[in-house]
Amino acid sequence: MSDLSTSVDTIVVPRTSDIGNFEVRRALPSAQRRTVGPFVFLDEMGPAVIPAEVGIDVRPHPHIGLETVTYLFDGSIVHRDSAGNTQTILPGEVNWMTAGRGIVHSERSSPEARAVDQRLFGLQMWVALPHEHEETDPGFVHYGRDAQPVVEGEGVRAQVVAGSLFGKTSQVRTLSPLFYGDITLQPGASVDLPAEHEERAAYLAEGSVTIEGIQHERGRLLVFAPGRPVTVTNTGSTPARFAVVGGEPLDGPRFLWWNFVSSSKDRIEQAKQEWQRDRFGQTVPGDETEFIPLPEPRA
């Protein structure tokens, strides 16, 4: 039997990298699929136990032309940025940072989190900004659980992180027509995913699911065929948890290099030179002494 059904157009197996304290699985961009709606990047962080006194230390680094979306299942991270924002994110909350014409941020563990072993598990995604907003002012907003409506019943729990899903709309402000949901299915439960957006995908974080008789294991990005409703069923013995994301196709191609996203290669070259020559013009208050250097060109 094929691994694909009429509903599943593409299966992406993320590439895994070890960044020291935990593993990261990158599902977007990939050779099989570059984008899903405006989502141009999807990383799964963990699950991993970060030992006491070790912590997470992602040093200050720059972004342009995108929005970062951080969402945790377990653990905590302290966000700091060059716009002067400091915010701890906890499970079920959302950190939504708009890079626009340029922002610098860091992500670290708090002193309290470093005092004990900490389990870290979550997703970080990037949303490419529409052409008209690529050079917008940078900004950051933190949203608690109360900003995200929840739909529950018959073994299904769906938290609407952003956009609209199942008749509910999140308070999270977006600059692109998109949706993002966090769905948990108990064993035996099913959920119907609507076909109202042209591009849709599900990233399976825990457990396994079955679609049209084909079982899919955790750590897979399932990209759905357009215009076709999808029924996802948990035929396993443990809960299944997955993120559903998508939206309308991007308004033109995007170039992605390191932490930069733009519709213009020249704009990315400009950002590279500014960071390399220390002319980006921004530092992170409270985190000024370290930074991630520009990657060396590949041979």
XYZ file of C-alpha atoms in Angstrom:
299
model
C 0.000 0.000 0.000
C 1.254 3.503 -0.819
C 2.211 5.814 2.063
C 0.036 8.470 0.402
C -3.749 8.688 0.338
C -5.981 10.855 -1.818
C -6.068 13.365 1.065
C -2.333 13.412 1.808
C -0.365 14.987 -1.011
C 3.137 14.943 0.524
C 4.827 13.441 3.582
C 7.866 15.309 4.887
C 10.296 13.471 7.157
C 12.153 16.242 9.028
C 15.906 16.358 9.071
C 17.302 16.177 12.594
C 20.144 18.200 14.046
C 21.624 18.183 17.529
C 22.261 21.723 18.760
C 23.927 20.658 21.997
C 21.274 20.421 24.685
C 18.452 19.005 22.558
C 17.484 17.856 19.082
C 15.669 19.981 16.514
C 13.638 18.479 13.676
C 13.157 20.774 10.675
C 10.097 20.030 8.521
C 10.025 23.303 6.550
C 11.683 24.160 4.308
C 12.455 20.748 2.816
C 13.221 19.218 -0.554
C 9.664 17.880 -0.698
C 7.926 21.088 0.334
C 9.154 24.651 0.755
C 6.062 26.367 2.170
C 2.522 25.736 3.421
C 0.463 28.884 3.010
C 2.618 31.694 4.438
C 4.517 29.269 6.725
C 8.091 29.007 5.445
C 9.779 27.343 8.435
C 8.752 24.728 10.995
C 11.034 23.365 13.715
C 10.184 20.884 16.446
C 12.266 21.468 19.588
C 12.779 18.354 21.715
C 11.259 16.601 23.505
C 14.292 16.637 25.737
C 15.264 17.030 29.372
C 17.611 19.970 29.865
C 19.797 19.234 32.912
C 19.889 21.625 35.837
C 22.473 24.419 35.503
C 22.652 23.887 31.730
C 19.630 25.639 30.255
C 18.841 26.942 26.780
C 21.049 29.660 25.336
C 20.186 30.887 21.852
C 22.354 34.003 21.598
C 21.136 37.231 19.965
C 20.604 36.882 16.205
C 18.812 38.940 13.516
C 15.672 38.471 11.411
C 14.040 40.344 8.546
C 10.861 39.891 6.492
C 9.111 37.359 8.709
C 7.188 36.688 11.894
C 8.367 34.091 14.420
C 5.720 32.023 16.202
C 6.836 30.148 19.321
C 4.513 27.649 21.027
C 5.497 25.225 23.802
C 4.033 21.933 24.940
C 6.463 21.707 27.895
C 9.081 23.921 29.508
C 9.748 27.653 29.366
C 11.873 30.105 27.380
C 12.731 33.755 28.060
C 12.487 35.924 24.940
C 14.375 39.227 24.719
C 14.532 41.494 21.682
C 16.027 44.742 20.428
C 12.644 46.470 20.686
C 13.044 46.199 24.467
C 10.659 43.296 25.108
C 11.331 40.593 27.697
C 8.801 37.782 28.042
C 8.761 34.256 29.451
C 6.656 31.858 27.417
C 4.938 28.889 29.095
C 3.054 25.919 27.583
C -0.052 26.866 25.617
C 0.984 30.507 25.246
C 2.160 32.289 22.089
C 5.137 34.537 21.418
C 4.519 36.338 18.108
C 7.440 38.477 16.929
C 7.311 40.623 13.793
C 10.765 41.172 12.305
C 9.745 43.427 9.416
C 12.687 45.632 8.438
C 14.815 44.071 11.161
C 14.909 42.855 14.738
C 17.400 41.015 16.957
C 16.358 38.568 19.671
C 17.632 35.887 22.018
C 16.009 32.877 23.680
C 17.357 31.594 26.966
C 16.396 29.757 30.130
C 15.521 31.787 33.222
C 17.593 31.389 36.412
C 14.615 29.549 37.945
C 14.458 27.069 35.050
C 18.209 26.446 35.270
C 17.889 25.474 38.931
C 16.194 22.159 38.089
C 15.960 19.654 35.253
C 13.538 21.041 32.663
C 11.628 19.167 29.964
C 11.519 21.198 26.757
C 9.106 20.428 23.926
C 7.556 22.768 21.408
C 7.339 24.213 17.928
C 8.735 27.329 16.326
C 7.464 28.507 12.957
C 8.154 31.433 10.669
C 5.491 33.231 8.660
C 6.685 35.164 5.602
C 5.297 38.680 5.628
C 3.182 39.827 2.654
C 4.977 42.127 0.197
C 3.307 45.222 1.618
C 4.480 44.409 5.149
C 7.996 43.064 4.532
C 9.595 46.316 5.741
C 7.089 47.078 8.485
C 8.229 48.210 11.924
C 9.454 45.378 14.157
C 7.306 44.366 17.115
C 6.416 41.652 19.595
C 3.198 40.500 21.273
C 2.725 37.778 23.877
C -0.652 36.031 24.032
C -1.883 33.948 26.943
C -4.227 30.993 26.771
C -7.249 33.264 27.168
C -6.579 34.743 23.708
C -6.950 31.335 22.069
C -10.418 29.749 22.026
C -10.738 26.009 22.669
C -13.166 23.572 21.042
C -13.721 20.326 22.975
C -15.898 17.252 22.686
C -15.977 13.534 21.822
C -12.305 12.989 22.631
C -11.110 16.042 20.689
C -9.462 19.167 22.078
C -8.558 21.920 19.610
C -6.875 25.145 20.697
C -7.129 27.832 17.989
C -3.687 29.407 18.219
C -4.118 31.839 15.312
C -6.701 32.554 12.628
C -10.026 30.713 12.538
C -10.789 27.013 12.936
C -13.954 25.071 13.792
C -15.991 28.261 13.963
C -13.718 29.957 16.502
C -11.290 32.836 15.931
C -8.121 33.520 17.900
C -7.291 36.996 19.215
C -3.738 36.600 17.905
C -3.166 39.332 15.315
C -1.718 38.220 11.995
C -0.697 40.055 8.833
C -1.391 37.037 6.591
C -4.554 34.969 5.971
C -3.587 31.859 7.934
C -4.649 29.404 10.611
C -2.814 27.450 13.312
C -4.388 24.927 15.665
C -3.120 22.624 18.428
C -5.216 19.431 18.349
C -5.221 16.485 20.761
C -7.134 13.299 19.935
C -7.864 10.658 22.542
C -7.667 6.997 21.403
C -10.558 6.254 19.052
C -11.428 9.915 18.435
C -11.640 11.566 15.011
C -11.617 15.137 13.748
C -12.625 16.548 10.371
C -10.305 19.239 9.031
C -12.101 21.685 6.728
C -10.899 22.453 3.199
C -11.566 26.186 3.290
C -7.872 27.109 2.876
C -5.987 26.070 -0.234
C -2.821 24.981 1.575
C -2.942 22.900 4.769
C -0.680 20.569 6.691
C -0.450 18.748 10.016
C 2.715 18.184 12.025
C 2.369 15.133 14.259
C 4.131 15.813 17.567
C 2.884 12.895 19.714
C 1.263 9.533 19.060
C 0.056 8.337 15.673
C -2.943 9.030 13.453
C -4.736 7.274 10.621
C -5.982 8.952 7.446
C -7.910 6.896 4.876
C -6.623 3.663 6.374
C -2.952 4.676 6.408
C -1.201 5.169 9.752
C 1.284 7.987 10.246
C 3.822 8.153 13.086
C 5.011 11.159 15.102
C 7.590 13.458 13.595
C 5.921 13.723 10.192
C 4.563 16.745 8.313
C 1.497 15.672 6.337
C 0.671 18.107 3.535
C -2.937 17.775 2.409
C -4.311 17.928 -1.106
C -6.197 21.188 -1.809
C -9.970 21.313 -1.777
C -10.437 17.998 -0.005
C -11.768 17.598 3.565
C -9.584 15.375 5.726
C -10.653 13.036 8.531
C -7.893 12.322 11.070
C -8.424 9.407 13.480
C -6.400 8.222 16.446
C -6.307 4.442 16.083
C -3.503 4.120 18.639
C -3.617 3.424 22.361
C -2.239 6.788 23.534
C -3.321 10.389 22.839
C -2.180 11.950 19.562
C -1.217 15.602 19.352
C -0.595 17.572 16.194
C -0.423 21.123 14.895
C -2.518 22.067 11.868
C -1.300 25.035 9.857
C -2.002 26.661 6.531
C -3.551 29.515 4.683
C -3.552 31.154 1.311
C -0.467 30.743 -0.916
C 2.245 33.365 -0.653
C 1.916 36.433 -2.878
C 5.055 35.490 -4.805
C 8.305 33.569 -4.224
C 10.417 34.079 -1.123
C 14.135 33.659 -0.617
C 15.317 32.224 2.701
C 18.909 32.432 3.891
C 19.842 31.749 7.509
C 17.439 33.924 9.558
C 16.395 36.183 6.703
C 13.285 35.925 4.505
C 12.552 38.285 1.632
C 11.082 38.546 -1.845
C 14.363 40.232 -2.843
C 17.792 38.566 -2.963
C 19.378 42.018 -2.781
C 17.563 42.731 0.491
C 18.946 39.523 1.989
C 22.458 40.444 0.839
C 22.034 43.834 2.503
C 20.981 42.219 5.792
C 23.940 39.811 5.629
C 26.406 42.644 5.166
C 24.843 44.727 7.924
C 25.060 41.878 10.445
C 28.565 40.874 9.439
C 29.872 44.442 9.666
C 28.048 45.202 12.930
C 25.804 47.731 11.185
C 22.459 46.101 11.880
C 21.975 48.899 14.375
C 20.221 46.944 17.109
C 21.190 45.269 20.377
C 19.150 43.299 22.879
C 18.823 45.103 26.240
C 20.004 42.789 28.994
C 21.769 40.508 26.485
C 24.343 42.784 24.834
C 27.587 40.826 25.211
C 27.012 37.803 22.955
C 25.742 37.213 19.432
C 25.581 34.544 16.746
C 27.974 35.416 13.896
C 26.968 35.242 10.236
C 27.498 31.684 8.968
C 30.524 31.081 6.797
C 29.801 30.571 3.083
C 29.668 26.932 2.087
C 32.599 25.698 0.024
